[in-house]
Tab-separated table of C-alpha atoms in Angstrom:
chain	number	residue	atom	x	y	z
A	1	MET	CA	-47.261	54.902	127.514
A	2	ALA	CA	-44.981	57.303	129.448
A	3	SER	CA	-42.409	57.290	126.626
A	4	SER	CA	-45.004	58.604	124.098
A	5	LEU	CA	-45.712	61.619	126.346
A	6	ILE	CA	-42.017	62.581	126.612
A	7	PRO	CA	-41.141	65.113	123.861
A	8	ASN	CA	-38.371	64.175	121.455
A	9	PRO	CA	-35.660	66.893	121.511
A	10	GLU	CA	-34.420	65.991	118.002
A	11	ILE	CA	-37.855	66.530	116.404
A	12	ASN	CA	-38.307	69.808	118.290
A	13	ALA	CA	-34.873	70.989	117.138
A	14	ASP	CA	-35.694	70.157	113.502
A	15	THR	CA	-39.034	71.984	113.552
A	16	SER	CA	-37.550	75.045	115.286
A	17	GLY	CA	-34.687	75.104	112.759
A	18	GLU	CA	-37.115	74.973	109.832
A	19	SER	CA	-39.269	77.753	111.285
A	20	LYS	CA	-36.169	79.920	111.781
A	21	LYS	CA	-35.137	79.363	108.159
A	22	ARG	CA	-38.610	80.336	106.947
A	23	LYS	CA	-38.534	83.489	109.070
A	24	ARG	CA	-35.085	84.411	107.737
A	25	LYS	CA	-36.251	83.891	104.125
A	26	LYS	CA	-39.378	85.970	104.712
A	27	SER	CA	-37.444	88.803	106.374
A	28	ALA	CA	-34.885	88.804	103.532
A	29	LYS	CA	-37.729	88.993	100.968
A	30	ASP	CA	-39.422	91.836	102.869
A	31	GLN	CA	-36.112	93.688	103.171
A	32	LYS	CA	-35.454	93.352	99.427
A	33	GLN	CA	-38.980	94.543	98.619
A	34	ASN	CA	-38.584	97.589	100.891
A	35	GLN	CA	-35.205	98.408	99.317
A	36	ASN	CA	-36.745	98.319	95.823
A	37	GLN	CA	-39.577	100.628	96.887
A	38	ILE	CA	-37.117	103.081	98.512
A	39	LYS	CA	-35.007	102.938	95.330
A	40	TRP	CA	-37.928	103.994	93.130
A	41	ARG	CA	-38.857	106.777	95.545
A	42	SER	CA	-35.363	108.330	95.637
A	43	GLU	CA	-34.737	111.647	93.854
A	44	SER	CA	-31.448	110.438	92.361
A	45	GLU	CA	-33.180	107.512	90.632
A	46	GLN	CA	-35.845	109.875	89.297
A	47	GLN	CA	-33.173	112.248	87.932
A	48	ILE	CA	-31.320	109.401	86.195
A	49	TYR	CA	-34.562	108.149	84.688
A	50	SER	CA	-35.562	111.674	83.579
A	51	SER	CA	-32.249	112.301	81.804
A	52	LYS	CA	-32.402	108.947	79.984
A	53	LEU	CA	-36.040	109.566	79.096
A	54	MET	CA	-35.183	112.965	77.603
A	55	GLU	CA	-32.569	111.332	75.358
A	56	ALA	CA	-35.067	108.668	74.263
A	57	LEU	CA	-37.758	111.303	73.540
A	58	ARG	CA	-35.306	113.303	71.413
A	59	HIS	CA	-34.617	110.150	69.423
A	60	VAL	CA	-38.366	109.551	69.006
A	61	ARG	CA	-38.865	113.151	67.893
A	62	ARG	CA	-36.131	112.860	65.247
A	63	ASN	CA	-37.743	109.677	63.850
A	64	SER	CA	-41.353	110.791	64.367
A	65	SER	CA	-44.126	110.041	61.888
A	66	PRO	CA	-47.099	112.256	60.874
A	67	SER	CA	-49.502	109.989	62.786
A	68	LYS	CA	-50.184	111.188	66.357
A	69	SER	CA	-51.246	107.726	67.548
A	70	ALA	CA	-47.977	106.205	66.282
A	71	ASN	CA	-45.957	108.911	68.046
A	72	GLY	CA	-47.880	108.349	71.280
A	73	ARG	CA	-47.162	104.620	71.094
A	74	LEU	CA	-43.449	105.297	70.481
A	75	VAL	CA	-43.289	107.649	73.491
A	76	ARG	CA	-44.999	105.055	75.704
A	77	GLU	CA	-42.661	102.300	74.501
A	78	ALA	CA	-39.603	104.497	75.085
A	79	ALA	CA	-40.750	105.397	78.623
A	80	ASP	CA	-41.376	101.725	79.498
A	81	ARG	CA	-38.083	100.599	77.959
A	82	ILE	CA	-36.090	103.182	79.960
A	83	LEU	CA	-37.956	102.108	83.103
A	84	ALA	CA	-37.022	98.471	82.461
A	85	VAL	CA	-33.381	99.447	81.902
A	86	ALA	CA	-33.426	101.391	85.194
A	87	ALA	CA	-34.562	98.184	86.960
A	88	LYS	CA	-31.357	96.535	85.611
A	89	GLY	CA	-33.104	93.211	84.921
A	90	ARG	CA	-33.541	92.411	88.608
A	91	THR	CA	-37.272	91.853	88.217
A	92	ARG	CA	-39.320	89.646	85.937
A	93	TRP	CA	-41.454	92.545	84.631
A	94	SER	CA	-38.366	94.519	83.505
A	95	ARG	CA	-36.912	91.501	81.695
A	96	ALA	CA	-40.299	90.883	80.027
A	97	ILE	CA	-40.418	94.468	78.670
A	98	LEU	CA	-36.891	94.244	77.288
A	99	THR	CA	-37.402	90.815	75.704
A	100	SER	CA	-40.752	91.852	74.178
A	101	ARG	CA	-38.958	94.750	72.516
A	102	LEU	CA	-36.401	92.342	71.035
A	103	LYS	CA	-39.180	90.001	69.863
A	104	LEU	CA	-40.896	92.883	68.040
A	105	LYS	CA	-37.669	93.697	66.223
A	106	PHE	CA	-37.200	90.050	65.299
A	107	ASN	CA	-40.787	89.667	64.068
A	108	LYS	CA	-40.415	92.677	61.771
A	109	HIS	CA	-37.666	90.884	59.872
A	110	LYS	CA	-39.599	87.621	59.680
A	111	LYS	CA	-41.858	86.937	56.731
A	112	GLN	CA	-45.571	86.978	57.405
A	113	LYS	CA	-47.149	83.546	57.336
A	114	VAL	CA	-50.216	83.028	55.164
A	115	VAL	CA	-53.114	81.652	57.167
A	116	VAL	CA	-55.339	79.290	55.190
A	117	ALA	CA	-59.022	80.088	55.676
A	118	GLY	CA	-61.301	77.166	56.476
A	119	ASN	CA	-62.747	75.413	59.498
A	120	SER	CA	-60.104	77.011	61.757
A	121	LYS	CA	-62.501	79.853	62.638
A	122	LEU	CA	-65.124	77.416	63.882
A	123	LYS	CA	-62.546	75.522	65.929
A	124	LYS	CA	-61.219	78.741	67.441
A	125	SER	CA	-64.700	79.972	68.382
A	126	GLY	CA	-65.495	76.603	69.996
A	127	THR	CA	-62.317	76.558	72.036
A	128	SER	CA	-62.770	80.208	73.101
A	129	VAL	CA	-66.297	79.467	74.420
A	130	SER	CA	-65.041	76.465	76.414
A	131	LYS	CA	-62.200	78.564	77.839
A	132	LEU	CA	-64.654	81.262	78.896
A	133	ASN	CA	-66.823	78.665	80.659
A	134	GLU	CA	-63.766	77.323	82.495
A	135	LYS	CA	-62.802	80.835	83.607
A	136	LYS	CA	-66.322	81.479	84.913
A	137	ARG	CA	-66.146	78.327	87.045
A	138	GLN	CA	-62.922	79.503	88.713
A	139	PRO	CA	-63.115	81.149	92.166
A	140	ALA	CA	-63.097	84.953	92.376
A	141	PHE	CA	-59.623	84.957	93.944
A	142	GLN	CA	-58.112	83.044	91.011
A	143	ARG	CA	-59.827	85.330	88.481
A	144	ARG	CA	-58.443	88.445	90.185
A	145	MET	CA	-55.018	86.878	90.384
A	146	ARG	CA	-55.205	86.119	86.654
A	147	VAL	CA	-56.149	89.745	85.898
A	148	LEU	CA	-53.255	91.037	88.033
A	149	GLY	CA	-50.876	88.658	86.252
A	150	ARG	CA	-51.960	90.099	82.905
A	151	LEU	CA	-51.408	93.686	84.091
A	152	VAL	CA	-47.817	93.086	85.242
A	153	PRO	CA	-45.553	92.221	82.268
A	154	GLY	CA	-44.212	88.651	82.232
A	155	CYS	CA	-46.105	87.560	85.360
A	156	ARG	CA	-49.022	85.490	84.012
A	157	LYS	CA	-47.788	82.144	85.362
A	158	LEU	CA	-46.335	83.201	88.717
A	159	SER	CA	-47.367	81.981	92.144
A	160	PHE	CA	-49.346	84.429	94.275
A	161	PRO	CA	-46.479	85.523	96.626
A	162	ASN	CA	-44.096	86.124	93.689
A	163	LEU	CA	-46.821	87.937	91.765
A	164	LEU	CA	-47.449	90.263	94.710
A	165	GLU	CA	-43.707	90.967	94.995
A	166	GLU	CA	-43.447	91.805	91.285
A	167	ALA	CA	-46.646	93.887	91.348
A	168	THR	CA	-45.521	96.041	94.294
A	169	ASP	CA	-42.179	96.750	92.620
A	170	TYR	CA	-43.857	97.481	89.274
A	171	ILE	CA	-46.360	99.889	90.872
A	172	ALA	CA	-43.546	101.737	92.697
A	173	ALA	CA	-41.633	102.019	89.401
A	174	LEU	CA	-44.737	103.324	87.583
A	175	GLU	CA	-45.302	105.933	90.301
A	176	MET	CA	-41.730	107.157	89.807
A	177	GLN	CA	-42.324	107.222	86.029
A	178	VAL	CA	-45.427	109.399	86.488
A	179	ARG	CA	-43.530	111.814	88.776
A	180	ALA	CA	-40.649	112.095	86.304
A	181	MET	CA	-42.916	112.621	83.281
A	182	THR	CA	-45.016	115.203	85.161
A	183	ALA	CA	-41.860	117.128	86.118
A	184	LEU	CA	-40.607	116.999	82.509
A	185	THR	CA	-43.975	118.220	81.193
A	186	GLU	CA	-43.961	121.163	83.620
A	187	LEU	CA	-40.348	121.984	82.710
A	188	LEU	CA	-41.015	121.901	78.965
A	189	SER	CA	-44.244	123.906	79.245
A	190	SER	CA	-42.526	126.597	81.370
A	191	SER	CA	-39.603	126.808	78.929
A	192	GLY	CA	-42.113	127.148	76.073
A	193	THR	CA	-43.890	130.083	77.737
A	194	ASN	CA	-40.537	131.758	78.468
A	195	ARG	CA	-39.597	131.532	74.776
A	196	VAL	CA	-42.824	133.244	73.708
A	197	GLY	CA	-42.421	135.924	76.352
A	198	PRO	CA	-45.041	138.000	78.184
A	199	ASN	CA	-47.753	139.808	76.263
A	200	ILE	CA	-46.793	143.493	76.395
A	201	PRO	CA	-49.656	145.844	75.611
A	202	PRO	CA	-48.958	148.413	72.878
A	203	SER	CA	-47.969	151.894	74.097
A	204	SER	CA	-50.587	154.575	73.532
C-alpha cells in the first residue's frame, strides 16, 4: 500500500521531459509566426513587393485586352502571384497560388473533354442535397473552420492550429499588399496630375 503512494521518479521525469518538448515546439512556432508578421510589416519588404508589382503591371498593360473585367482579373492575379513569390514558398497558401497558376497554364493546352448529357445532372443534384444536409448537421465551429479553410488558398484540409498559422500569415501578407497598392495608386495619381499641370486662368 505504501509503495503505491511513493511517486516514481522515472515517470515524473518522462512527463516533465514531454511537457518541456511541447513548450519548446510551441515557443518555436510562436516565434516563427511573429517573425513572419514582422517581415510583412517591414518597409523593405513592401518596397521589394512594390517594385516587382510595378514590373508585373507593366507586363499586364502591354498584353491588355479591351475588356475591363479581364484586365482587372489579370491585375489581381499578378498581385497575388508576386505576393506568393515574396513568401518564397515557405507557406502553404503561397505554394497553392503558384501551383494554381501552373495548373491554369497546363489546362489551357489540354483539350476540352466532352461531357455526355444524361442522368448525371440528377445524380449531381442528389449528391449536392445530401452534402448540404451533412454540412448543416456539423457544429458551428466546424462550419466556420471550413469557411476559413476556403478563404486561405490551399488550406481546406488542414488541422485547426495549422490553419490558424497559415491564416495569420496570409492576412499579414494581404495587409502589406493593400499598403503597397495604395501607395502605388497615390504615386501614379500624383504623377498624372503633375503631367497635366495646374489650371492657369487666361490673362485679361
